Short mmCIF file of C-alpha atoms in Angstrom, two decimals:
data_model
loop_
_atom_site.label_atom_id
_atom_site.label_comp_id
_atom_site.label_asym_id
_atom_site.label_seq_id
_atom_site.Cartn_x
_atom_site.Cartn_y
_atom_site.Cartn_z
CA MET E 105 59.93 -162.95 -35.53
CA MET E 106 60.97 -161.70 -32.14
CA SER E 107 58.17 -163.26 -30.09
CA LYS E 108 56.45 -166.61 -30.36
CA PRO E 109 55.68 -167.24 -34.06
CA SER E 110 52.05 -167.75 -35.07
CA VAL E 111 50.98 -170.19 -37.77
CA LEU E 112 47.62 -170.23 -39.53
CA PHE E 113 46.56 -173.39 -41.37
CA VAL E 114 43.88 -172.78 -44.01
CA CYS E 115 41.84 -175.19 -46.10
CA VAL E 116 38.37 -174.93 -47.59
CA HIS E 117 36.28 -176.65 -44.92
CA ASN E 118 38.65 -176.45 -41.91
CA ALA E 119 37.52 -179.98 -41.15
CA GLY E 120 40.41 -182.25 -42.13
CA ARG E 121 43.86 -181.18 -43.33
CA SER E 122 44.07 -177.86 -41.49
CA GLN E 123 42.71 -179.39 -38.28
CA MET E 124 45.19 -182.28 -38.43
CA ALA E 125 48.05 -179.84 -39.10
CA ALA E 126 47.00 -177.64 -36.17
CA GLY E 127 46.77 -180.72 -33.96
CA TRP E 128 50.26 -181.85 -34.95
CA LEU E 129 51.78 -178.40 -34.40
CA ARG E 130 50.18 -178.05 -30.97
CA HIS E 131 51.35 -181.55 -30.05
CA LEU E 132 54.91 -181.21 -31.35
CA GLY E 133 55.48 -177.51 -30.70
CA GLY E 134 53.86 -177.12 -27.32
CA ASP E 135 53.97 -173.49 -26.20
CA ALA E 136 56.71 -172.52 -28.67
CA VAL E 137 54.25 -171.64 -31.45
CA GLU E 138 50.80 -170.06 -31.56
CA VAL E 139 48.53 -172.28 -33.67
CA ARG E 140 45.43 -171.23 -35.62
CA SER E 141 43.28 -172.84 -38.28
CA ALA E 142 40.42 -171.64 -40.44
CA GLY E 143 38.54 -172.35 -43.63
CA SER E 144 37.15 -170.34 -46.53
CA GLU E 145 33.88 -172.34 -46.35
CA PRO E 146 33.88 -174.05 -42.93
CA ALA E 147 32.05 -177.33 -42.49
CA ASP E 148 29.60 -177.98 -39.66
CA GLN E 149 32.00 -180.37 -37.92
CA ILE E 150 35.47 -181.86 -38.13
CA ASN E 151 35.78 -184.88 -40.40
CA PRO E 152 35.22 -187.88 -38.08
CA VAL E 153 37.77 -189.95 -40.02
CA ALA E 154 40.39 -187.23 -39.40
CA VAL E 155 39.46 -187.30 -35.70
CA GLU E 156 39.95 -191.09 -35.65
CA ALA E 157 43.28 -190.91 -37.51
CA MET E 158 44.60 -188.34 -35.04
CA ARG E 159 43.29 -190.30 -32.07
CA GLU E 160 45.39 -193.25 -33.26
CA VAL E 161 48.55 -191.18 -32.66
CA GLY E 162 47.39 -189.81 -29.32
CA ILE E 163 46.14 -186.40 -30.46
CA ASP E 164 42.58 -185.40 -29.59
CA ILE E 165 41.03 -182.85 -31.96
CA THR E 166 37.41 -183.57 -31.01
CA ALA E 167 36.96 -180.24 -29.19
CA ASN E 168 37.99 -178.22 -32.26
CA LYS E 169 35.35 -176.54 -34.40
CA PRO E 170 35.68 -175.40 -38.02
CA LYS E 171 36.09 -171.62 -38.16
CA ILE E 172 35.70 -169.07 -40.93
CA LEU E 173 38.88 -167.49 -42.25
CA ASP E 174 38.82 -163.83 -41.28
CA TYR E 175 41.04 -160.93 -42.18
CA ALA E 176 42.22 -160.22 -38.64
CA THR E 177 43.38 -163.80 -37.98
CA ALA E 178 45.32 -163.91 -41.23
CA GLU E 179 46.82 -160.47 -40.67
CA ALA E 180 47.95 -161.44 -37.14
CA SER E 181 49.69 -164.64 -38.31
CA ASP E 182 53.38 -164.82 -39.18
CA VAL E 183 53.10 -167.93 -41.35
CA ILE E 184 50.09 -168.88 -43.46
CA ILE E 185 49.93 -172.46 -44.70
CA THR E 186 47.27 -173.02 -47.35
CA MET E 187 45.90 -176.40 -48.34
CA GLY E 188 43.68 -175.87 -51.31
CA CYS E 189 41.77 -172.69 -50.45
CA GLY E 190 42.73 -171.07 -53.75
CA ASP E 191 42.19 -167.39 -54.41
CA VAL E 192 40.12 -166.76 -51.28
CA CYS E 193 43.22 -166.88 -49.09
CA PRO E 194 44.17 -163.32 -48.16
CA ALA E 195 47.63 -162.04 -49.01
CA PHE E 196 49.55 -159.69 -46.74
CA PRO E 197 52.98 -158.22 -47.41
CA GLY E 198 55.69 -159.56 -45.15
CA LYS E 199 53.95 -162.84 -44.37
CA ARG E 200 55.50 -166.20 -45.05
CA TYR E 201 53.26 -168.33 -47.26
CA GLU E 202 53.45 -172.02 -48.05
CA ASP E 203 50.97 -174.00 -50.10
CA TRP E 204 50.93 -177.65 -49.06
CA LYS E 205 49.62 -179.83 -51.87
CA LEU E 206 47.80 -182.53 -49.91
CA GLU E 207 45.02 -184.88 -50.90
CA ASP E 208 41.65 -183.88 -49.50
CA PRO E 209 40.55 -186.44 -46.89
CA ALA E 210 36.85 -185.50 -47.22
CA GLY E 211 34.80 -188.62 -47.88
CA GLN E 212 37.88 -190.88 -47.82
CA GLY E 213 38.60 -193.99 -45.80
CA LEU E 214 40.87 -194.31 -42.80
CA ASP E 215 43.84 -195.73 -44.75
CA MET E 216 43.98 -192.70 -47.06
CA VAL E 217 43.48 -190.27 -44.17
CA ARG E 218 46.35 -191.94 -42.29
CA ARG E 219 48.64 -191.25 -45.26
CA VAL E 220 47.62 -187.58 -45.29
CA ARG E 221 48.04 -187.41 -41.48
CA ASP E 222 51.56 -188.82 -41.73
CA GLU E 223 52.53 -186.48 -44.57
CA ILE E 224 51.24 -183.53 -42.54
CA ARG E 225 53.32 -184.64 -39.55
CA THR E 226 56.50 -184.61 -41.66
CA ARG E 227 55.72 -181.14 -43.00
CA VAL E 228 54.88 -179.83 -39.51
CA GLU E 229 58.15 -181.22 -38.13
CA ASP E 230 60.07 -179.40 -40.88
CA LEU E 231 58.12 -176.18 -40.25
CA LEU E 232 58.67 -176.39 -36.51
CA ALA E 233 62.42 -176.97 -36.95
CA ASP E 234 62.56 -173.87 -39.14
CA LEU E 235 60.48 -171.67 -36.81
CA THR E 236 62.13 -172.72 -33.55
CA PRO E 237 65.83 -173.34 -34.28
CA THR E 238 67.86 -174.62 -31.38
CA THR E 239 70.51 -172.30 -30.01
#
């Protein structure tokens, strides 16, 4: 990856896990990484409990909207992180894929969503360290 790497986070509804991951990567990575998120069956809105959990750590994802996963976005991404979208996730040769096994925060309480948020942060930190090594 010669230029700024691009990361696409994908989950079914693009309302919880993928939005939290995108929020963390934007927050921690700044301008070093292009961040995208999408869902195979997008919800109408972001999970309000995920919004609250992220707000607790100073990250505002309220302006984000769930988006449909499209071919062009996936094809233009260097790294595709899936979170339970199954077989609907497109596969492209030469892309880096990771499947993050995370509990689905849909319909869950704040304590559970906090745990998922914190696990996502750890994974995003590891991903960022790998994508933007210090020289």
